[in-house]
PDB file of C-alpha atoms in Angstrom:
ATOM      1  CA  MET A   1      -0.221   0.124  -0.202  1.00  0.00           C
ATOM      2  CA  ALA A   2       1.281   3.651  -0.615  1.00  0.00           C
ATOM      3  CA  LEU A   3      -0.103   6.333   1.284  1.00  0.00           C
ATOM      4  CA  LEU A   4      -0.195   9.566  -0.733  1.00  0.00           C
ATOM      5  CA  ALA A   5       0.336  12.492   1.362  1.00  0.00           C
ATOM      6  CA  VAL A   6      -2.260  15.400   0.506  1.00  0.00           C
ATOM      7  CA  PRO A   7      -0.549  18.409   2.183  1.00  0.00           C
ATOM      8  CA  LYS A   8      -2.396  19.810   5.308  1.00  0.00           C
ATOM      9  CA  THR A   9      -4.392  16.170   6.002  1.00  0.00           C
ATOM     10  CA  GLY A  10      -1.954  15.105   8.923  1.00  0.00           C
ATOM     11  CA  THR A  11       0.580  12.600   6.722  1.00  0.00           C
ATOM     12  CA  THR A  12       3.360  14.050   8.873  1.00  0.00           C
ATOM     13  CA  ALA A  13       2.340  12.610  11.962  1.00  0.00           C
ATOM     14  CA  LEU A  14       1.071   9.345  10.019  1.00  0.00           C
ATOM     15  CA  GLU A  15       4.663   9.309   8.615  1.00  0.00           C
ATOM     16  CA  LEU A  16       5.880   9.397  12.084  1.00  0.00           C
ATOM     17  CA  ALA A  17       3.906   6.632  13.251  1.00  0.00           C
ATOM     18  CA  LEU A  18       4.095   4.412  10.027  1.00  0.00           C
ATOM     19  CA  ALA A  19       7.903   4.535   9.673  1.00  0.00           C
ATOM     20  CA  PRO A  20       8.537   1.108  11.648  1.00  0.00           C
ATOM     21  CA  ASP A  21       6.674  -0.886   8.831  1.00  0.00           C
ATOM     22  CA  ALA A  22       7.795   1.308   5.744  1.00  0.00           C
ATOM     23  CA  ASP A  23       9.260  -0.279   2.944  1.00  0.00           C
ATOM     24  CA  ALA A  24      10.391   3.146   1.549  1.00  0.00           C
ATOM     25  CA  ALA A  25       9.477   7.089   2.581  1.00  0.00           C
ATOM     26  CA  VAL A  26       9.589  10.041   0.267  1.00  0.00           C
ATOM     27  CA  LEU A  27      10.100  12.798   3.102  1.00  0.00           C
ATOM     28  CA  ASN A  28      11.737  15.379   0.769  1.00  0.00           C
ATOM     29  CA  PRO A  29      11.649  17.263  -1.356  1.00  0.00           C
ATOM     30  CA  PRO A  30       8.282  18.580  -0.851  1.00  0.00           C
ATOM     31  CA  GLY A  31       7.514  18.142  -3.896  1.00  0.00           C
ATOM     32  CA  LEU A  32       7.609  14.437  -4.328  1.00  0.00           C
ATOM     33  CA  LYS A  33       6.374  14.076  -0.348  1.00  0.00           C
ATOM     34  CA  HIS A  34       3.709  15.253  -1.939  1.00  0.00           C
ATOM     35  CA  CYS A  35       3.123  13.574  -5.139  1.00  0.00           C
ATOM     36  CA  ASN A  36      -0.344  13.652  -6.346  1.00  0.00           C
ATOM     37  CA  VAL A  37      -2.175  10.188  -8.057  1.00  0.00           C
ATOM     38  CA  ARG A  38      -1.006  11.165 -11.318  1.00  0.00           C
ATOM     39  CA  LYS A  39       2.685  11.845 -10.486  1.00  0.00           C
ATOM     40  CA  PHE A  40       2.954   8.476  -8.430  1.00  0.00           C
ATOM     41  CA  ARG A  41       1.263   6.286 -11.135  1.00  0.00           C
ATOM     42  CA  ARG A  42       3.386   7.984 -13.596  1.00  0.00           C
ATOM     43  CA  ASP A  43       6.706   8.459 -12.027  1.00  0.00           C
ATOM     44  CA  LEU A  44       7.060   6.023  -9.036  1.00  0.00           C
ATOM     45  CA  SER A  45       4.523   3.467  -9.355  1.00  0.00           C
ATOM     46  CA  GLY A  46       6.917   1.315 -11.375  1.00  0.00           C
ATOM     47  CA  PHE A  47       9.918   1.741  -8.793  1.00  0.00           C
ATOM     48  CA  PHE A  48       7.663   0.908  -5.594  1.00  0.00           C
ATOM     49  CA  GLU A  49       5.553  -1.884  -7.736  1.00  0.00           C
ATOM     50  CA  GLN A  50       8.515  -3.942  -9.138  1.00  0.00           C
ATOM     51  CA  ASN A  51       7.108  -3.187 -12.534  1.00  0.00           C
ATOM     52  CA  GLY A  52       3.787  -3.954 -11.937  1.00  0.00           C
ATOM     53  CA  ARG A  53       4.571  -7.152 -10.227  1.00  0.00           C
ATOM     54  CA  ARG A  54       2.850  -5.953  -6.678  1.00  0.00           C
ATOM     55  CA  PRO A  55       0.758  -3.302  -7.548  1.00  0.00           C
ATOM     56  CA  LEU A  56      -0.140  -1.109  -4.698  1.00  0.00           C
ATOM     57  CA  GLU A  57      -3.188   0.212  -3.089  1.00  0.00           C
ATOM     58  CA  LEU A  58      -3.413   3.697  -3.040  1.00  0.00           C
ATOM     59  CA  VAL A  59      -4.537   5.033   0.616  1.00  0.00           C
ATOM     60  CA  ALA A  60      -5.287   9.028   1.239  1.00  0.00           C
ATOM     61  CA  THR A  61      -7.116  11.621   3.353  1.00  0.00           C
ATOM     62  CA  MET A  62      -9.252  14.671   2.575  1.00  0.00           C
ATOM     63  CA  ARG A  63     -10.108  17.173   4.408  1.00  0.00           C
ATOM     64  CA  GLU A  64     -13.181  19.555   4.356  1.00  0.00           C
ATOM     65  CA  PRO A  65     -12.203  22.226   1.311  1.00  0.00           C
ATOM     66  CA  VAL A  66     -12.780  25.348   3.792  1.00  0.00           C
ATOM     67  CA  ASP A  67     -10.987  23.963   6.610  1.00  0.00           C
ATOM     68  CA  TRP A  68      -8.201  22.616   4.296  1.00  0.00           C
ATOM     69  CA  LEU A  69      -7.475  25.963   3.158  1.00  0.00           C
ATOM     70  CA  GLY A  70      -8.047  27.499   6.645  1.00  0.00           C
ATOM     71  CA  SER A  71      -5.138  25.122   7.704  1.00  0.00           C
ATOM     72  CA  TRP A  72      -2.720  26.694   4.802  1.00  0.00           C
ATOM     73  CA  TYR A  73      -3.649  30.039   5.559  1.00  0.00           C
ATOM     74  CA  ARG A  74      -2.762  29.616   9.424  1.00  0.00           C
ATOM     75  CA  TYR A  75      -0.072  27.395   8.439  1.00  0.00           C
ATOM     76  CA  ARG A  76       1.672  30.509   6.627  1.00  0.00           C
ATOM     77  CA  SER A  77       0.525  32.847   9.322  1.00  0.00           C
ATOM     78  CA  ARG A  78       3.857  31.486  11.390  1.00  0.00           C
ATOM     79  CA  ASP A  79       6.275  33.898  12.460  1.00  0.00           C
ATOM     80  CA  ALA A  80       8.868  31.778  10.939  1.00  0.00           C
ATOM     81  CA  LEU A  81       7.438  33.015   7.549  1.00  0.00           C
ATOM     82  CA  ASN A  82       6.909  37.027   8.265  1.00  0.00           C
ATOM     83  CA  GLY A  83       8.205  38.821   5.503  1.00  0.00           C
ATOM     84  CA  GLN A  84       8.393  35.998   3.153  1.00  0.00           C
ATOM     85  CA  PRO A  85       6.339  35.985  -0.340  1.00  0.00           C
ATOM     86  CA  ASN A  86       4.069  33.190   0.947  1.00  0.00           C
ATOM     87  CA  SER A  87       3.601  34.684   4.236  1.00  0.00           C
ATOM     88  CA  THR A  88       0.061  35.205   5.050  1.00  0.00           C
ATOM     89  CA  ALA A  89       0.620  37.462   8.213  1.00  0.00           C
ATOM     90  CA  GLY A  90      -1.914  40.690   7.894  1.00  0.00           C
ATOM     91  CA  ILE A  91      -3.901  39.071   5.698  1.00  0.00           C
ATOM     92  CA  THR A  92      -7.657  37.905   6.515  1.00  0.00           C
ATOM     93  CA  PHE A  93      -8.650  34.427   5.715  1.00  0.00           C
ATOM     94  CA  ASP A  94     -11.391  36.226   3.364  1.00  0.00           C
ATOM     95  CA  ALA A  95      -8.800  38.245   1.232  1.00  0.00           C
ATOM     96  CA  PHE A  96      -6.369  34.813   1.407  1.00  0.00           C
ATOM     97  CA  VAL A  97      -9.083  32.788  -0.060  1.00  0.00           C
ATOM     98  CA  GLU A  98     -10.076  35.382  -2.341  1.00  0.00           C
ATOM     99  CA  ALA A  99      -6.631  35.472  -3.754  1.00  0.00           C
ATOM    100  CA  TYR A 100      -6.716  31.658  -4.246  1.00  0.00           C
ATOM    101  CA  LEU A 101      -9.386  32.256  -6.225  1.00  0.00           C
ATOM    102  CA  SER A 102      -7.609  34.535  -8.340  1.00  0.00           C
ATOM    103  CA  HIS A 103      -6.703  33.275 -12.109  1.00  0.00           C
ATOM    104  CA  SER A 104      -2.562  34.342 -11.103  1.00  0.00           C
ATOM    105  CA  PRO A 105      -2.638  33.315  -7.488  1.00  0.00           C
ATOM    106  CA  PRO A 106       0.378  35.222  -5.462  1.00  0.00           C
ATOM    107  CA  PRO A 107       2.557  32.872  -3.664  1.00  0.00           C
ATOM    108  CA  PHE A 108       0.928  33.000  -0.391  1.00  0.00           C
ATOM    109  CA  ALA A 109      -2.013  31.778  -2.244  1.00  0.00           C
ATOM    110  CA  LYS A 110      -0.980  29.053  -4.257  1.00  0.00           C
ATOM    111  CA  VAL A 111      -1.903  25.801  -2.634  1.00  0.00           C
ATOM    112  CA  GLY A 112      -3.128  23.663  -5.283  1.00  0.00           C
ATOM    113  CA  SER A 113      -6.573  21.600  -5.296  1.00  0.00           C
ATOM    114  CA  GLN A 114      -7.331  18.590  -3.334  1.00  0.00           C
ATOM    115  CA  ALA A 115      -9.179  17.457  -6.187  1.00  0.00           C
ATOM    116  CA  ASN A 116      -6.770  18.022  -8.584  1.00  0.00           C
ATOM    117  CA  PHE A 117      -4.292  16.054  -6.464  1.00  0.00           C
ATOM    118  CA  LEU A 118      -6.700  13.063  -6.268  1.00  0.00           C
ATOM    119  CA  GLU A 119      -7.394  13.184  -9.695  1.00  0.00           C
ATOM    120  CA  GLY A 120      -7.035   9.758 -11.148  1.00  0.00           C
ATOM    121  CA  GLY A 121      -8.479   8.248  -7.653  1.00  0.00           C
ATOM    122  CA  VAL A 122      -7.357   6.110  -4.507  1.00  0.00           C
ATOM    123  CA  ASP A 123      -8.186   2.927  -3.345  1.00  0.00           C
ATOM    124  CA  HIS A 124      -8.984   3.752  -0.171  1.00  0.00           C
ATOM    125  CA  LEU A 125     -10.030   7.537   0.455  1.00  0.00           C
ATOM    126  CA  PHE A 126     -10.499   8.602   4.099  1.00  0.00           C
ATOM    127  CA  ALA A 127     -12.099  12.098   5.554  1.00  0.00           C
ATOM    128  CA  TYR A 128      -9.954  13.900   7.793  1.00  0.00           C
ATOM    129  CA  GLY A 129     -11.985  13.853  10.751  1.00  0.00           C
ATOM    130  CA  ASP A 130     -12.250  10.016  10.017  1.00  0.00           C
ATOM    131  CA  GLN A 131      -9.036   9.305  12.090  1.00  0.00           C
ATOM    132  CA  LYS A 132     -10.316   6.367  14.052  1.00  0.00           C
ATOM    133  CA  GLY A 133     -11.424   4.598  10.598  1.00  0.00           C
ATOM    134  CA  LEU A 134      -8.013   5.431   8.956  1.00  0.00           C
ATOM    135  CA  LEU A 135      -5.668   4.290  12.074  1.00  0.00           C
ATOM    136  CA  GLY A 136      -7.928   1.373  12.025  1.00  0.00           C
ATOM    137  CA  PHE A 137      -7.769   0.361   8.407  1.00  0.00           C
ATOM    138  CA  LEU A 138      -3.896   1.136   8.429  1.00  0.00           C
ATOM    139  CA  GLY A 139      -3.462  -1.098  11.770  1.00  0.00           C
ATOM    140  CA  ASP A 140      -5.685  -4.216  10.292  1.00  0.00           C
ATOM    141  CA  ARG A 141      -3.256  -3.768   7.246  1.00  0.00           C
ATOM    142  CA  LEU A 142       0.013  -3.818   9.236  1.00  0.00           C
ATOM    143  CA  GLY A 143      -1.288  -6.136  12.328  1.00  0.00           C
ATOM    144  CA  ARG A 144      -0.847  -3.653  15.184  1.00  0.00           C
ATOM    145  CA  THR A 145      -2.318  -0.584  16.591  1.00  0.00           C
ATOM    146  CA  ILE A 146      -1.328   2.921  14.865  1.00  0.00           C
ATOM    147  CA  GLU A 147      -1.003   5.737  17.379  1.00  0.00           C
ATOM    148  CA  THR A 148      -0.449   9.272  15.659  1.00  0.00           C
ATOM    149  CA  GLN A 149       1.110  12.346  17.919  1.00  0.00           C
ATOM    150  CA  PRO A 150      -0.012  16.366  16.580  1.00  0.00           C
ATOM    151  CA  THR A 151       2.777  17.196  14.675  1.00  0.00           C
ATOM    152  CA  ASN A 152       3.180  20.376  11.904  1.00  0.00           C
ATOM    153  CA  VAL A 153       0.077  21.563  13.563  1.00  0.00           C
ATOM    154  CA  SER A 154      -0.957  25.255  12.008  1.00  0.00           C
ATOM    155  CA  PRO A 155      -1.014  27.994  14.423  1.00  0.00           C
ATOM    156  CA  ARG A 156      -4.696  28.830  15.249  1.00  0.00           C
ATOM    157  CA  GLY A 157      -6.562  31.726  14.081  1.00  0.00           C
ATOM    158  CA  SER A 158      -9.993  32.806  12.504  1.00  0.00           C
ATOM    159  CA  ILE A 159     -11.182  31.330   9.202  1.00  0.00           C
ATOM    160  CA  ALA A 160     -14.235  33.443   8.562  1.00  0.00           C
ATOM    161  CA  LEU A 161     -15.157  33.417   5.461  1.00  0.00           C
ATOM    162  CA  SER A 162     -17.998  36.193   3.724  1.00  0.00           C
ATOM    163  CA  ALA A 163     -20.941  34.378   2.082  1.00  0.00           C
ATOM    164  CA  SER A 164     -19.899  35.965  -1.096  1.00  0.00           C
ATOM    165  CA  THR A 165     -16.205  34.430  -0.904  1.00  0.00           C
ATOM    166  CA  LEU A 166     -17.751  31.241   0.446  1.00  0.00           C
ATOM    167  CA  ALA A 167     -20.612  31.031  -2.513  1.00  0.00           C
ATOM    168  CA  THR A 168     -17.591  31.887  -5.241  1.00  0.00           C
ATOM    169  CA  PHE A 169     -15.088  28.947  -3.570  1.00  0.00           C
ATOM    170  CA  LYS A 170     -18.100  26.484  -3.972  1.00  0.00           C
ATOM    171  CA  VAL A 171     -18.652  27.587  -7.708  1.00  0.00           C
ATOM    172  CA  GLU A 172     -14.861  27.690  -8.699  1.00  0.00           C
ATOM    173  CA  TYR A 173     -13.369  24.113  -6.671  1.00  0.00           C
ATOM    174  CA  LYS A 174     -16.918  22.575  -7.341  1.00  0.00           C
ATOM    175  CA  ALA A 175     -14.896  19.155  -7.701  1.00  0.00           C
ATOM    176  CA  ASP A 176     -13.502  19.581  -4.415  1.00  0.00           C
ATOM    177  CA  PHE A 177     -16.697  20.088  -2.643  1.00  0.00           C
ATOM    178  CA  GLU A 178     -18.508  16.948  -4.766  1.00  0.00           C
ATOM    179  CA  LEU A 179     -15.387  14.705  -3.937  1.00  0.00           C
ATOM    180  CA  TRP A 180     -16.161  15.748  -0.178  1.00  0.00           C
ATOM    181  CA  ASP A 181     -19.637  15.690  -0.163  1.00  0.00           C
ATOM    182  CA  SER A 182     -18.764  12.056  -1.807  1.00  0.00           C
ATOM    183  CA  LEU A 183     -16.720  11.312   0.476  1.00  0.00           C
ATOM    184  CA  ARG A 184     -18.749  12.449   3.822  1.00  0.00           C
ATOM    185  CA  LYS A 185     -21.905  10.220   2.330  1.00  0.00           C
ATOM    186  CA  VAL A 186     -19.880   7.077   1.975  1.00  0.00           C
ATOM    187  CA  SER A 187     -18.369   7.640   5.660  1.00  0.00           C
ATOM    188  CA  SER A 188     -22.139   8.259   7.211  1.00  0.00           C
ATOM    189  CA  ARG A 189     -23.068   4.827   6.081  1.00  0.00           C
TER     190      ARG A 189
END
């Protein structure tokens, strides 16, 4: 099985918990650590799957879209980024999302899309809030209890959005919201 590291979904904590069982782990650079489904299948699957003789199931986690952007926003507000182009210091969450929605987002709002990351599909997709389900699934596969500790946690901060910004976000990133809604429907069964 391969766990894809969708950014801002708790995968750093999972990496630490799963390290003893991993045959391999891509930790750096971030472009490879956060390899999306298409890139994994195109560039890495042959290496990890031994030329198709051992097909790997893909596992990933998805976060509710507003909460996901909120985590990016708060993460980029940390003091270590002050003065950097990707810092959100001094920017409201509403302004961050408006910048994210622009045709050419500034560096602080260039964070991609979970739906684009997951395009091509995974075998097992878990809601970020379903840690019990995810850890149970991984524990069953590995034959042990998996426990995680909070790691790489974003600072606290308000992620209030105006109704108009939220409405635009839902239209522009319809695929993200539809994927999230389909995941929630499956999780609630």
